[in-house]
Amino acid sequence: MNIFKQLIKSIHSPKHIAAFRFQGIGKTILYIFLLSFLSVIPRVIELTSFSTDAINDVQDALEHNIPSFTIKDGKLESESKEPIIIEKPDMTIVFDSTGDTEAKDMEEEEKSIAFLKDSIVVNLMGSVEWSYSMIGAEDITKDQALSTVNMMDSLKWIFLPVAMISVYLFSSAVMFLKIMIFALIATAFATAMQKRVNYRQGFRITAYAATLSTLFFTIMELLKTPVPAAPFVDWFVITVIIYLSVKEIPQRKA
């Protein structure tokens, strides 16, 4: 059975998941990479969309909305006496050389870029802050900043694949770690129910037991629908499917 048929069976059949415990470890590892790939699809789409929109919106804001400025010794300076908030269809851009706005003030903005007194704050799937010195912009003018953004626009299809691969590798590592931990739960269930399951078989069972939860959260992310207490829902669903799968295994002979 190929991994795509296994994917379908793993959605609804604990009996098949239990049977997969005898297959080679290489195929199981390949299946985990498939689950990881599916799980990052919403984030890759979001990253691509945000990056493209961010570059275009920042270009437009620098040309039409943001006054002349300099960054000197890592500090943003301009003649603006108050924060400038630019609402774009896809994101919010904040320019504040006064120091009134802090990085923590941007945490509630779902998609935003803020040019603050000492740093840039980007908010997408979490807030990230970089000081101007960290990104090599200790001394820069508005025209130089616009030239840098234009260069980023021309190079984005080089940077984006690198970022996508990084997201995928990180997600794969997290997926492997989660399956390794839940494999212990599989062996614990097997011991309690007197089933013949070692850790390696528990690892294989857990890999396929993670299918339903992974697909569910992938769909929810694509629909931009938050799930309350998402980690606990994820853990609960995986644990239940592991239990049902182990239950399908014949008991050890006395």
Short mmCIF file of C-alpha atoms in Angstrom, two decimals:
data_model
loop_
_atom_site.label_atom_id
_atom_site.label_comp_id
_atom_site.label_asym_id
_atom_site.label_seq_id
_atom_site.Cartn_x
_atom_site.Cartn_y
_atom_site.Cartn_z
CA MET A 1 0.00 0.00 0.00
CA ASN A 2 1.48 3.37 -0.98
CA ILE A 3 1.65 6.25 1.47
CA PHE A 4 -1.29 8.11 -0.10
CA LYS A 5 -3.59 5.12 0.40
CA GLN A 6 -2.20 4.84 3.91
CA LEU A 7 -3.08 8.50 4.43
CA ILE A 8 -6.72 7.82 3.56
CA LYS A 9 -6.89 4.65 5.68
CA SER A 10 -5.27 6.41 8.64
CA ILE A 11 -8.04 8.99 8.76
CA HIS A 12 -10.71 6.49 9.75
CA SER A 13 -9.32 2.99 10.35
CA PRO A 14 -7.50 2.13 13.61
CA LYS A 15 -7.35 -1.46 12.35
CA HIS A 16 -5.18 -0.44 9.39
CA ILE A 17 -3.05 1.79 11.62
CA ALA A 18 -2.37 -1.22 13.85
CA ALA A 19 -1.38 -3.29 10.82
CA PHE A 20 1.11 -0.65 9.66
CA ARG A 21 3.29 -1.42 12.71
CA PHE A 22 5.03 -4.21 10.74
CA GLN A 23 6.16 -2.09 7.79
CA GLY A 24 9.70 -0.81 7.28
CA ILE A 25 10.88 2.19 9.26
CA GLY A 26 11.94 3.96 6.05
CA LYS A 27 8.37 4.09 4.76
CA THR A 28 7.16 5.39 8.12
CA ILE A 29 9.77 8.16 8.07
CA LEU A 30 8.68 9.08 4.53
CA TYR A 31 5.08 9.22 5.78
CA ILE A 32 6.07 11.58 8.60
CA PHE A 33 7.71 13.88 6.06
CA LEU A 34 4.45 13.79 4.07
CA LEU A 35 2.45 14.80 7.16
CA SER A 36 4.94 17.59 7.85
CA PHE A 37 4.59 18.81 4.26
CA LEU A 38 0.80 18.90 4.55
CA SER A 39 0.97 20.71 7.89
CA VAL A 40 3.11 23.57 6.54
CA ILE A 41 0.98 24.30 3.45
CA PRO A 42 -1.10 27.02 5.20
CA ARG A 43 2.04 28.64 6.66
CA VAL A 44 3.85 28.60 3.33
CA ILE A 45 0.84 30.20 1.62
CA GLU A 46 0.63 32.81 4.38
CA LEU A 47 4.37 33.48 4.23
CA THR A 48 4.34 33.92 0.45
CA SER A 49 1.28 36.17 0.52
CA PHE A 50 2.56 38.27 3.42
CA SER A 51 6.04 38.70 1.95
CA THR A 52 4.70 39.80 -1.43
CA ASP A 53 2.13 42.16 0.08
CA ALA A 54 4.61 43.52 2.64
CA ILE A 55 7.20 44.47 0.03
CA ASN A 56 4.61 46.14 -2.20
CA ASP A 57 2.93 47.97 0.68
CA VAL A 58 6.20 49.18 2.20
CA GLN A 59 7.34 50.42 -1.22
CA ASP A 60 4.11 52.38 -1.61
CA ALA A 61 4.25 53.72 1.96
CA LEU A 62 7.85 54.91 1.57
CA GLU A 63 7.00 56.67 -1.67
CA HIS A 64 3.72 58.32 -0.60
CA ASN A 65 3.05 58.20 3.16
CA ILE A 66 6.26 58.13 5.19
CA PRO A 67 8.17 61.43 5.57
CA SER A 68 11.92 61.79 5.05
CA PHE A 69 13.91 60.08 7.77
CA THR A 70 17.34 58.88 8.72
CA ILE A 71 18.53 56.06 10.90
CA LYS A 72 21.65 57.22 12.71
CA ASP A 73 23.51 55.12 15.26
CA GLY A 74 20.60 52.69 15.24
CA LYS A 75 17.96 55.35 16.04
CA LEU A 76 15.09 56.36 13.73
CA GLU A 77 14.86 60.14 13.32
CA SER A 78 12.38 62.29 11.40
CA GLU A 79 10.43 65.55 11.71
CA SER A 80 7.22 63.66 12.47
CA LYS A 81 5.88 64.59 15.92
CA GLU A 82 3.48 61.66 16.26
CA PRO A 83 3.17 58.05 15.11
CA ILE A 84 1.96 57.52 11.54
CA ILE A 85 -0.38 54.57 11.05
CA ILE A 86 -0.96 53.44 7.46
CA GLU A 87 -3.83 51.01 6.93
CA LYS A 88 -3.39 48.87 3.83
CA PRO A 89 -5.89 46.25 2.60
CA ASP A 90 -3.59 43.40 3.62
CA MET A 91 -1.62 44.83 6.54
CA THR A 92 -0.88 47.76 8.85
CA ILE A 93 2.31 49.80 8.63
CA VAL A 94 3.40 51.92 11.59
CA PHE A 95 6.09 54.60 11.43
CA ASP A 96 7.05 56.11 14.79
CA SER A 97 10.27 58.03 15.31
CA THR A 98 8.97 59.57 18.54
CA GLY A 99 9.44 56.45 20.68
CA ASP A 100 5.80 56.45 21.81
CA THR A 101 5.09 53.04 20.25
CA GLU A 102 6.80 49.97 21.72
CA ALA A 103 7.23 46.49 20.28
CA LYS A 104 4.68 45.04 22.71
CA ASP A 105 2.06 47.48 21.36
CA MET A 106 2.20 45.67 18.00
CA GLU A 107 1.39 42.21 19.37
CA GLU A 108 -2.34 42.64 18.79
CA GLU A 109 -1.87 43.57 15.13
CA GLU A 110 -2.31 40.31 13.21
CA LYS A 111 -0.36 41.41 10.10
CA SER A 112 1.83 44.44 10.53
CA ILE A 113 5.23 46.02 10.09
CA ALA A 114 6.35 48.75 12.47
CA PHE A 115 9.33 51.07 12.05
CA LEU A 116 9.96 52.10 15.64
CA LYS A 117 12.57 54.29 17.31
CA ASP A 118 15.08 51.48 17.84
CA SER A 119 13.81 48.53 15.83
CA ILE A 120 11.59 46.99 13.18
CA VAL A 121 8.75 44.74 14.36
CA VAL A 122 7.14 42.24 11.99
CA ASN A 123 3.97 40.49 13.10
CA LEU A 124 2.98 37.32 11.24
CA MET A 125 2.23 34.10 13.14
CA GLY A 126 3.86 35.84 16.09
CA SER A 127 5.79 39.05 16.63
CA VAL A 128 9.49 39.31 15.74
CA GLU A 129 11.66 42.33 16.58
CA TRP A 130 15.01 43.28 15.03
CA SER A 131 17.10 46.25 16.08
CA TYR A 132 18.36 48.42 13.22
CA SER A 133 21.94 47.50 14.07
CA MET A 134 21.07 43.79 13.85
CA ILE A 135 19.97 44.14 10.21
CA GLY A 136 22.86 46.43 9.27
CA ALA A 137 20.81 49.63 9.09
CA GLU A 138 22.59 51.73 11.72
CA ASP A 139 23.05 54.62 9.25
CA ILE A 140 20.59 54.87 6.39
CA THR A 141 18.31 57.40 4.68
CA LYS A 142 14.82 57.08 3.28
CA ASP A 143 16.12 56.81 -0.29
CA GLN A 144 18.55 54.08 0.72
CA ALA A 145 15.75 52.23 2.52
CA LEU A 146 13.57 52.41 -0.61
CA SER A 147 16.44 51.08 -2.74
CA THR A 148 16.85 48.18 -0.30
CA VAL A 149 13.14 47.34 -0.50
CA ASN A 150 13.27 47.45 -4.29
CA MET A 151 16.21 45.06 -4.22
CA MET A 152 14.30 42.72 -1.89
CA ASP A 153 11.43 42.76 -4.36
CA SER A 154 13.70 41.57 -7.17
CA LEU A 155 15.27 38.86 -4.98
CA LYS A 156 12.18 37.62 -3.14
CA TRP A 157 11.83 34.49 -5.28
CA ILE A 158 15.29 33.49 -4.12
CA PHE A 159 14.70 34.22 -0.44
CA LEU A 160 11.20 32.73 -0.26
CA PRO A 161 12.17 29.14 -1.20
CA VAL A 162 14.93 29.25 1.43
CA ALA A 163 12.39 30.45 4.02
CA MET A 164 9.91 27.75 2.96
CA ILE A 165 12.50 25.00 3.29
CA SER A 166 13.46 26.31 6.73
CA VAL A 167 9.81 26.26 7.85
CA TYR A 168 9.41 22.72 6.49
CA LEU A 169 12.55 21.39 8.19
CA PHE A 170 11.58 22.95 11.52
CA SER A 171 8.05 21.53 11.28
CA SER A 172 9.46 18.11 10.40
CA ALA A 173 11.72 18.18 13.46
CA VAL A 174 8.77 19.10 15.69
CA MET A 175 6.66 16.33 14.12
CA PHE A 176 9.35 13.71 14.72
CA LEU A 177 9.78 14.84 18.32
CA LYS A 178 6.03 14.69 18.95
CA ILE A 179 5.75 11.20 17.48
CA MET A 180 8.72 9.98 19.52
CA ILE A 181 7.03 11.19 22.72
CA PHE A 182 3.60 9.76 21.87
CA ALA A 183 5.20 6.44 20.94
CA LEU A 184 5.85 6.05 24.67
CA ILE A 185 2.13 6.39 25.25
CA ALA A 186 1.50 3.70 22.62
CA THR A 187 3.82 1.26 24.37
CA ALA A 188 2.22 2.12 27.73
CA PHE A 189 -1.23 1.32 26.34
CA ALA A 190 0.11 -1.93 24.88
CA THR A 191 1.59 -2.96 28.22
CA ALA A 192 -1.63 -2.16 30.07
CA MET A 193 -3.72 -4.14 27.54
CA GLN A 194 -1.19 -6.99 27.31
CA LYS A 195 -0.49 -6.39 23.62
CA ARG A 196 2.77 -7.31 21.94
CA VAL A 197 4.08 -3.89 20.88
CA ASN A 198 7.66 -2.67 21.24
CA TYR A 199 8.79 0.97 20.99
CA ARG A 200 9.59 0.76 17.26
CA GLN A 201 6.10 -0.54 16.52
CA GLY A 202 4.64 2.11 18.81
CA PHE A 203 6.54 4.74 16.82
CA ARG A 204 4.99 3.46 13.57
CA ILE A 205 1.49 3.36 15.07
CA THR A 206 1.87 6.90 16.41
CA ALA A 207 3.03 8.24 13.03
CA TYR A 208 -0.21 7.14 11.40
CA ALA A 209 -2.33 8.04 14.43
CA ALA A 210 -1.23 11.67 13.95
CA THR A 211 -2.90 11.82 10.52
CA LEU A 212 -6.41 12.91 11.49
CA SER A 213 -5.22 15.66 13.82
CA THR A 214 -2.67 16.95 11.29
CA LEU A 215 -5.24 17.15 8.48
CA PHE A 216 -7.83 18.76 10.75
CA PHE A 217 -5.51 21.57 11.85
CA THR A 218 -4.24 22.05 8.29
CA ILE A 219 -7.81 22.59 7.08
CA MET A 220 -8.59 24.92 10.00
CA GLU A 221 -5.50 27.02 9.19
CA LEU A 222 -6.46 27.18 5.52
CA LEU A 223 -9.93 28.37 6.56
CA LYS A 224 -8.30 30.82 9.02
CA THR A 225 -10.44 29.35 11.79
CA PRO A 226 -8.79 29.34 15.24
CA VAL A 227 -9.29 26.23 17.37
CA PRO A 228 -9.61 26.86 21.13
CA ALA A 229 -7.03 24.97 23.20
CA ALA A 230 -5.52 23.63 19.97
CA PRO A 231 -2.53 21.78 21.54
CA PHE A 232 -4.80 19.90 23.94
CA VAL A 233 -7.20 18.97 21.13
CA ASP A 234 -4.23 17.73 19.09
CA TRP A 235 -2.85 15.62 21.96
CA PHE A 236 -6.29 14.24 22.85
CA VAL A 237 -7.12 13.16 19.29
CA ILE A 238 -3.73 11.47 18.81
CA THR A 239 -4.01 9.69 22.16
CA VAL A 240 -7.51 8.39 21.41
CA ILE A 241 -6.50 7.06 17.99
CA ILE A 242 -3.40 5.42 19.46
CA TYR A 243 -5.60 3.73 22.06
CA LEU A 244 -8.09 2.50 19.44
CA SER A 245 -5.27 1.25 17.22
CA VAL A 246 -3.48 -0.63 20.00
CA LYS A 247 -6.82 -2.13 20.99
CA GLU A 248 -7.03 -3.77 17.53
CA ILE A 249 -3.80 -5.70 18.16
CA PRO A 250 -4.24 -9.31 19.38
CA GLN A 251 -3.31 -9.92 22.99
CA ARG A 252 -0.08 -11.66 23.95
CA LYS A 253 -0.36 -15.34 24.52
CA ALA A 254 0.12 -16.31 28.13
#
